Each structure stands twice: as C-alpha cells, then as structure tokens.
Coordinates of C-alpha atoms in Angstrom, one line a residue:
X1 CA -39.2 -8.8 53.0
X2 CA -40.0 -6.6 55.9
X3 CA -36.4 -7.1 57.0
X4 CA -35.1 -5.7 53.8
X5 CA -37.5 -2.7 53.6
X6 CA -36.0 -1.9 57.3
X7 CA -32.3 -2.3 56.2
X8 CA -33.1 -0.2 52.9
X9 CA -34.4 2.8 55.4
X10 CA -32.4 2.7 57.7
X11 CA -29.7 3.6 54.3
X12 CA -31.6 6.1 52.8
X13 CA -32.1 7.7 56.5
X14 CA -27.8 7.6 57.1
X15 CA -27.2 9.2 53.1
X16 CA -29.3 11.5 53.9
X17 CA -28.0 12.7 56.7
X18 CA -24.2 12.3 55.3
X19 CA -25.5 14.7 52.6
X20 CA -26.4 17.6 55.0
X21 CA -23.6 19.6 55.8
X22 CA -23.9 21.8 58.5
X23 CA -22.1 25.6 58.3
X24 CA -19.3 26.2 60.5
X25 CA -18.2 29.8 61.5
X26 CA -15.4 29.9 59.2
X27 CA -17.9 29.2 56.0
X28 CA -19.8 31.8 57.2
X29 CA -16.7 34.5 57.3
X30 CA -15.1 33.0 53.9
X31 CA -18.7 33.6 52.0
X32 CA -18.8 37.2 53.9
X33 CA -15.2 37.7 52.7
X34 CA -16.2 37.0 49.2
X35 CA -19.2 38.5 48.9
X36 CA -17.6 41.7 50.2
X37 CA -14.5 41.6 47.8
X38 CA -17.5 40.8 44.9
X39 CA -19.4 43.7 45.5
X40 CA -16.1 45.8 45.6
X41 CA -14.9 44.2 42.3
X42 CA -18.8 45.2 40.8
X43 CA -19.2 48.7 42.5
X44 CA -16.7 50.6 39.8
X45 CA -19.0 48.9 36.8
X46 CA -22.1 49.9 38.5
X47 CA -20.2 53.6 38.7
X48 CA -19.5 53.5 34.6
X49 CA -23.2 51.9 34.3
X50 CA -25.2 54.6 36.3
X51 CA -23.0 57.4 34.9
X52 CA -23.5 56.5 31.5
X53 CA -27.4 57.1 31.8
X54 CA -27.2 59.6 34.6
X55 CA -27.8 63.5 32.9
X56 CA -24.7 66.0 33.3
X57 CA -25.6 67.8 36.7
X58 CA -26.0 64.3 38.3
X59 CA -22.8 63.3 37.4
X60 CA -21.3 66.3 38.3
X61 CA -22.9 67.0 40.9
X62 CA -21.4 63.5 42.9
X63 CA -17.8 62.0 43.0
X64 CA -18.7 58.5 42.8
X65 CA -22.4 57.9 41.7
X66 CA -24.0 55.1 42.2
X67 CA -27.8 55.7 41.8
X68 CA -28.6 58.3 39.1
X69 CA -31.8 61.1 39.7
X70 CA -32.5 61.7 36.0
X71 CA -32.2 58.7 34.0
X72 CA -31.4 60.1 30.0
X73 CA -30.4 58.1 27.0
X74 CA -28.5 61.7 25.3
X75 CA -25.0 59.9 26.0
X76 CA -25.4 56.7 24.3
X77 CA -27.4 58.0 21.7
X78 CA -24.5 60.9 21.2
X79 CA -21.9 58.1 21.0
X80 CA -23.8 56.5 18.6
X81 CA -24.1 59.9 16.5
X82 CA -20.3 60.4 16.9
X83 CA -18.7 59.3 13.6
X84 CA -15.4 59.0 15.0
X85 CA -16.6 56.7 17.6
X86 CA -18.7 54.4 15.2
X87 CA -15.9 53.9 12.7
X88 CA -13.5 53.0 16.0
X89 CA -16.1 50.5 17.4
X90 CA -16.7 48.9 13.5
X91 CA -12.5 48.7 13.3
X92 CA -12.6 47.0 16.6
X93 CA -15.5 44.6 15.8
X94 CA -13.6 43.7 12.0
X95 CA -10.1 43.2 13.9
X96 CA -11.9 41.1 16.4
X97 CA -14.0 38.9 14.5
X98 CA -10.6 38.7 11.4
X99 CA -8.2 37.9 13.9
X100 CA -9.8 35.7 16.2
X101 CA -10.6 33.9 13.2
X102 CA -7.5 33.7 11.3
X103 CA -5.9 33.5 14.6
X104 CA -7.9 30.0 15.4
X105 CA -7.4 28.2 12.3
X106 CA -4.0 28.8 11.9
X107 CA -3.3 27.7 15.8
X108 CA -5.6 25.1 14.9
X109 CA -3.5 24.2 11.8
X110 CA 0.2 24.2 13.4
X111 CA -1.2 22.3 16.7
X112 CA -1.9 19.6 14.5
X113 CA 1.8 18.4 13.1
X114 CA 3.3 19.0 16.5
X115 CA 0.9 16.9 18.3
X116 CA 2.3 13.9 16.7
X117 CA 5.1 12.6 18.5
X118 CA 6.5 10.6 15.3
X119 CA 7.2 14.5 13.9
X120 CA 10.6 14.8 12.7
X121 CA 12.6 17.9 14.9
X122 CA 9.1 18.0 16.9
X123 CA 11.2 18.9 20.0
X124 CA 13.3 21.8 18.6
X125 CA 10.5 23.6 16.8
X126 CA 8.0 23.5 20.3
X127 CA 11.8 24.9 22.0
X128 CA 11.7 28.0 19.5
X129 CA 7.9 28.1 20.3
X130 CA 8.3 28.4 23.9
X131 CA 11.3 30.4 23.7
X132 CA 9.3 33.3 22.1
X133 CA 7.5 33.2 25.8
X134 CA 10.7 33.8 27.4
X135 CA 12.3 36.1 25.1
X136 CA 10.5 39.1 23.7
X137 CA 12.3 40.7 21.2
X138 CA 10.8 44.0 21.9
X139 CA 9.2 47.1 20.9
X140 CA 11.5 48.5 17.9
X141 CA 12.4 45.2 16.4
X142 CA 8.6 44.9 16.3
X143 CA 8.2 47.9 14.4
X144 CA 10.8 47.7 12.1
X145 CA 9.4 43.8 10.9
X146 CA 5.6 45.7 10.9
X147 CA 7.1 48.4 8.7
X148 CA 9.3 46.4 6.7
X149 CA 6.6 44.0 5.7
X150 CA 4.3 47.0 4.4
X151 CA 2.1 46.6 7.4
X152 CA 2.5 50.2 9.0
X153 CA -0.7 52.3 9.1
X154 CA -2.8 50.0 8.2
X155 CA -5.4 47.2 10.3
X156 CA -4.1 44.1 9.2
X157 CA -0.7 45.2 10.9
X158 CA -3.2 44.5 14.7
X159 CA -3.7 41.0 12.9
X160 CA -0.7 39.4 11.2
X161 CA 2.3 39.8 14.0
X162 CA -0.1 38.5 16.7
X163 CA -1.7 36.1 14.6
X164 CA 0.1 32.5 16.8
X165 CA -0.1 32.8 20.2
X166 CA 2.5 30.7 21.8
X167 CA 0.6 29.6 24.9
X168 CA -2.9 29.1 22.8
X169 CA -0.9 26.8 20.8
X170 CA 0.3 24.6 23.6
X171 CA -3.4 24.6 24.9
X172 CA -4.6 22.8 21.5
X173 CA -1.6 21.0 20.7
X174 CA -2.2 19.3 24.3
X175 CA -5.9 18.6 23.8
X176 CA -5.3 16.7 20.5
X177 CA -2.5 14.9 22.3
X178 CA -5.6 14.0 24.7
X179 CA -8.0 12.7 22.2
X180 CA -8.0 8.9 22.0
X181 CA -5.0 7.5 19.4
X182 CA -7.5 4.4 18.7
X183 CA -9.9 6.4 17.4
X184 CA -7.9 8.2 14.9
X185 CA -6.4 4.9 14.0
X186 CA -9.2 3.4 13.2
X187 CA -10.0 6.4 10.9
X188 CA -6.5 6.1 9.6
X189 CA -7.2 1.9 8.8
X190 CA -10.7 3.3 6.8
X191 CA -8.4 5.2 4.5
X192 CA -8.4 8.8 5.5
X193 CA -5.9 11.4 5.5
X194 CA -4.7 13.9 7.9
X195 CA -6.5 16.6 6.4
X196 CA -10.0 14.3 6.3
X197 CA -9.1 13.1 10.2
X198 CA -8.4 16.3 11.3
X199 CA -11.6 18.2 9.5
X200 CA -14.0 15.2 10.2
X201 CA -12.9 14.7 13.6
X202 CA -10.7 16.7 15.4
X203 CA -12.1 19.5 14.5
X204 CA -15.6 18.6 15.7
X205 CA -14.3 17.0 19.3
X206 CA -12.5 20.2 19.8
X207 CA -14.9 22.6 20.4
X208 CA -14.1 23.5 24.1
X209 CA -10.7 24.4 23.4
X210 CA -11.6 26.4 20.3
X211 CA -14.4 28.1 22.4
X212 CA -11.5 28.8 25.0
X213 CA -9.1 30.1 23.2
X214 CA -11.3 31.7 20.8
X215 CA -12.2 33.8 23.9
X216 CA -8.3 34.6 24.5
X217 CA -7.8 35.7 21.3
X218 CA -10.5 38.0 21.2
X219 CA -10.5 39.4 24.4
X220 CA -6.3 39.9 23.4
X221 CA -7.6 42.0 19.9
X222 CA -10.7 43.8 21.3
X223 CA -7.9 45.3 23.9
X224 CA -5.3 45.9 20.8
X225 CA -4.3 49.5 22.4
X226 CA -0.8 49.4 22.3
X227 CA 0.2 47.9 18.6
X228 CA -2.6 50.6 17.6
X229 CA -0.4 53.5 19.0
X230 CA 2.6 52.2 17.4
X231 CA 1.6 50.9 13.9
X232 CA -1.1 53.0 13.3
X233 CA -1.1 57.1 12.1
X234 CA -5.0 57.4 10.5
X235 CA -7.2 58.4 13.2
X236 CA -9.6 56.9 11.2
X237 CA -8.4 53.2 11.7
X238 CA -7.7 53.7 15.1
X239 CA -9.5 50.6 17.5
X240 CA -11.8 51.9 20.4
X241 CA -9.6 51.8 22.9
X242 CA -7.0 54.1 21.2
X243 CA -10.4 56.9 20.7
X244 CA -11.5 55.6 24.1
X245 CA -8.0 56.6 25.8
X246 CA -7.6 60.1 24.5
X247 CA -11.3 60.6 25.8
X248 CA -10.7 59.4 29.0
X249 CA -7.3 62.2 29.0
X250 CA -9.6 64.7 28.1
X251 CA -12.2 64.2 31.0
X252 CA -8.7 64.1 33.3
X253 CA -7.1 67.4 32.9
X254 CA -7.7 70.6 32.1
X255 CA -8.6 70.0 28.0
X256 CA -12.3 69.4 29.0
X257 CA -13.1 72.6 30.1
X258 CA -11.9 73.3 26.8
X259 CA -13.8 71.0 24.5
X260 CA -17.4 72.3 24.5
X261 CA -17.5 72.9 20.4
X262 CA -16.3 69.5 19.7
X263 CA -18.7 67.6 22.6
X264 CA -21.5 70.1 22.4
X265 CA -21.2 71.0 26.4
X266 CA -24.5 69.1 26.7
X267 CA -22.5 66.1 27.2
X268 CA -20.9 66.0 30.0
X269 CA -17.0 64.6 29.4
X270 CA -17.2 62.1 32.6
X271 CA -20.4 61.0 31.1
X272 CA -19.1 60.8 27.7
X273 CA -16.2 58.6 29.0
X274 CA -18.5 56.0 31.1
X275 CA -20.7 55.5 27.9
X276 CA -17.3 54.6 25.7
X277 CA -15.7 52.2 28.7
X278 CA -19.2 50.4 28.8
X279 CA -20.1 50.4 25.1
X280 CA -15.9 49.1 24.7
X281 CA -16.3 46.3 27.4
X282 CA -20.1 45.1 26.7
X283 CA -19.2 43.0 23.2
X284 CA -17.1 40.5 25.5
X285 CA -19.9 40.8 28.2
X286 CA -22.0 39.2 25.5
X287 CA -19.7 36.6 24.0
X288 CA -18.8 35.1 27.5
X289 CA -21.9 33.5 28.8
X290 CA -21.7 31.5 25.2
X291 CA -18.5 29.6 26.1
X292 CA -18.3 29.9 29.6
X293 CA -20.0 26.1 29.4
X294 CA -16.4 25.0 27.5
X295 CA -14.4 27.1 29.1
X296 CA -13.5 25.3 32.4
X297 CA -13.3 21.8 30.4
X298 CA -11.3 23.5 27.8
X299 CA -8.8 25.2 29.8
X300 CA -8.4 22.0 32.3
X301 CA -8.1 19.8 29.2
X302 CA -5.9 21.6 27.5
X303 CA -3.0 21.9 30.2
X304 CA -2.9 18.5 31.8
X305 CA -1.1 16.5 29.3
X306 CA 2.5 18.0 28.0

C-alpha cells in the first residue's frame, strides 16, 4: 500500500513539473512584439473615444489626443439631436437587422439542396456559385439590373442584390455536409421530410455557423457605403456611413470653416466626426462578444470538409 502511495507521488510530482513551462527569451520578445502592435492597433480608437467627449478647445488645441481636460457629453448628445444623423443610423440598423435576416434564411435555405450529394447537376450549380467569386460582373452591369428591377433609390436595393453570399454559402453548405448522415437517417426512417429534418434539426445543431455568418453578413450591410452611393439619390435613406463620409470631408478641407450655421460652431467638426465613427462602429462592438463563443467552432467547422 505504501509502495503504491510512493509510485502515485512520485507521478503527480513528474506531471507537475511537465506542466510548468518555463519562458524563454524569445516568448518574452513575441509577447512584447504583440503587445506593442495591440496597443498601436487600439491607440486610433482611444483617439476617436477621447475626442468624442473631449470639449472643442481640447480637441483643437492637440493633434492626436489621447486624454481629454474637459470631459462634455454636447457631441453625442448633438448627434443624437441631429435629424439627419438619427434617420441614417435607424436606415442602417433596419438594413442590418432585414438583410442579415433575409440574408441567413435564404443561405440557410439554398445550402440545404446542395449539401446532398444525390442532387441532380449539384456540381454545375456550386461551379456557377463559385464562379461569381472569380468573376465580378461589375459596377454598371450592377446598376443597370438594380435599376431595371425597380430597385434604384430605394433601401431594399442595399438588401436584394447582396442578399447570397457566395462564400457564406459554402461555409453552411459544408457544416451540414459535417453533421452526422445517421442521424438524419434515422429521422428520415421516423417519417420526416426535408423541411421537418431541416427545421427540427438542422436548424437547431447549426447555430455556430449561423452565429458566424450572421456576423459576416452584418458587419458586410452595416458597412453598405458604396451600393448606397450608387443606388441611392434621397439623402434621407442614405446609411450612416454615406452621412458619416461627407462629415468626415467636411472636417478635411476647407468646407468646415465654412459650416458654422449648419453645426452651430459650438461643435467642433473633428469632434463631430469622432462621435459619428464611434456611434457607426459601436453596434458591432456590441453584437461580437455574443458570438464570439461560435465563431471559432463555426468558422473551423465550416471550411474543413469540401
């Protein structure tokens, strides 16, 4: 018994010490390395951060501020006033939360079919899909089809074009391919349908891939700057990043000298443009942390079987 107790020590003492790694030099620079390019990556948010409650003279008063004097709420709670600004951030939220709906189910919906390798001419319509990837047809074919189909000036025409991704598509279509075929079989020997199978339990075993490519698709709309400039006449409908890019030309040349009626001059213009960029990127700031958990497995999953 005592021998035992001896043999089980002298185990736990040599795991133990396996476990402990010791850090070399070279850990040492790699983590300095990083933490260096980190804080360099975080330094221009902290800049749009403390300039977007920094008052007018402290903002003017440095080129790159990182630690305001007078803390003051008067830009966000102007940007909130601003009706212009309001009705671009509520067009932005309804194209977001639309199209990465609509986006998702229909993905969702053509992944399905072509996930089944029994699908007749499977392999020629996954060739047209990845050909899309190679071959953009370009910007005035695109807005000839938008106009054509009675989408021009209007928000559904941010939605409808973009509405399949390609490469989102391949992501799903792979992790059903990944599920295990004895499981829907055995659902298939019960007596239920595709639609049943793929609502009852596709659906629900798919949530990390929905969760990352949920996050593609609206990260791709809440950016939607450049189908906004093209399809879109009605200031009114414009997305935030359209209202956010003429601000940000304003504060760069000579025209913001110029706009004291319209921005009241107690706003400062470089102020007024830090509280847009962090009112336009903190949305997806908030979403992420909610599927970061599925994004990894998602992502991983969803490209490892072809």
């Amino acid at each position: 018994m005592t021998k035992n107790k001896n043999i089980k020590t002298v185990k736990n003492e040599n795991n133990s010490g396996h476990g402990v790694k010791k850090k070399t030099i070279g850990d040492i620079v790699i983590y300095i390395i990083l933490g260096l390019i980190t804080l360099i990556s975080f330094l221009p948010f902290w800049h749009i951060l403390a300039c977007t409650f920094a008052s007018a003279s402290d903002v003017r008063e440095s080129a790159f501020l990182l630690f305001p004097k007078h803390f003051t709420l008067s830009t966000i709670k102007y940007v909130f006033a601003s009706k212009s600004i309001t009705q671009a951030l509520l067009n932005s939220v309804f194209i977001t939360v639309v199209g990465t709906l609509s986006s998702l189910i229909m993905t969702a919906l053509m992944a399905y079919p072509l996930s089944k390798p029994h699908l007749r001419f499977r392999n020629q319509i996954m060739f047209l899909i990845v050909l899309t990837m190679v071959f953009h047809p370009g910007m005035i074919p695109n807005f000839l089809n938008v106009k054509d189909m009675g989408l021009y000036n209007s928000i559904w025409s941010l939605i409808i074009p973009g509405l399949i991704g390609p490469y989102n598509l391949i992501l799903i279509k792979n992790y059903y391919q990944s599920l295990p075929e004895s499981l829907l079989e055995s659902a298939r020997i019960d007596g239920a349908d595709d639609w049943r199978i793929l609502i009852k339990m596709i659906v629900p075993l798919s949530k990390p891939i929905y969760a990352t490519v949920g996050l593609f698709y609206a990260v791709g709309y809440w950016n939607s700057y450049l189908n906004a400039i093209l399809f879109i006449d009605d200031s009114n409908k414009w997305p935030i990043q359209v209202l956010l890019r003429n601000i940000v030309l304003m504060a760069q040349t000579d025209l913001g000298s110029e706009a004291g009626s319209v921005f009241e001059m107690a706003i400062d213009l470089q102020s007024l443009r830090s509280a847009t960029i962090f009112i336009s990127i903190l949305p997806i700031l908030c979403v992420y942390p909610f599927v970061q958990k599925h994004f990894v497995k998602g992502i991983m999953l969803g490209s490892v079987k072809g």
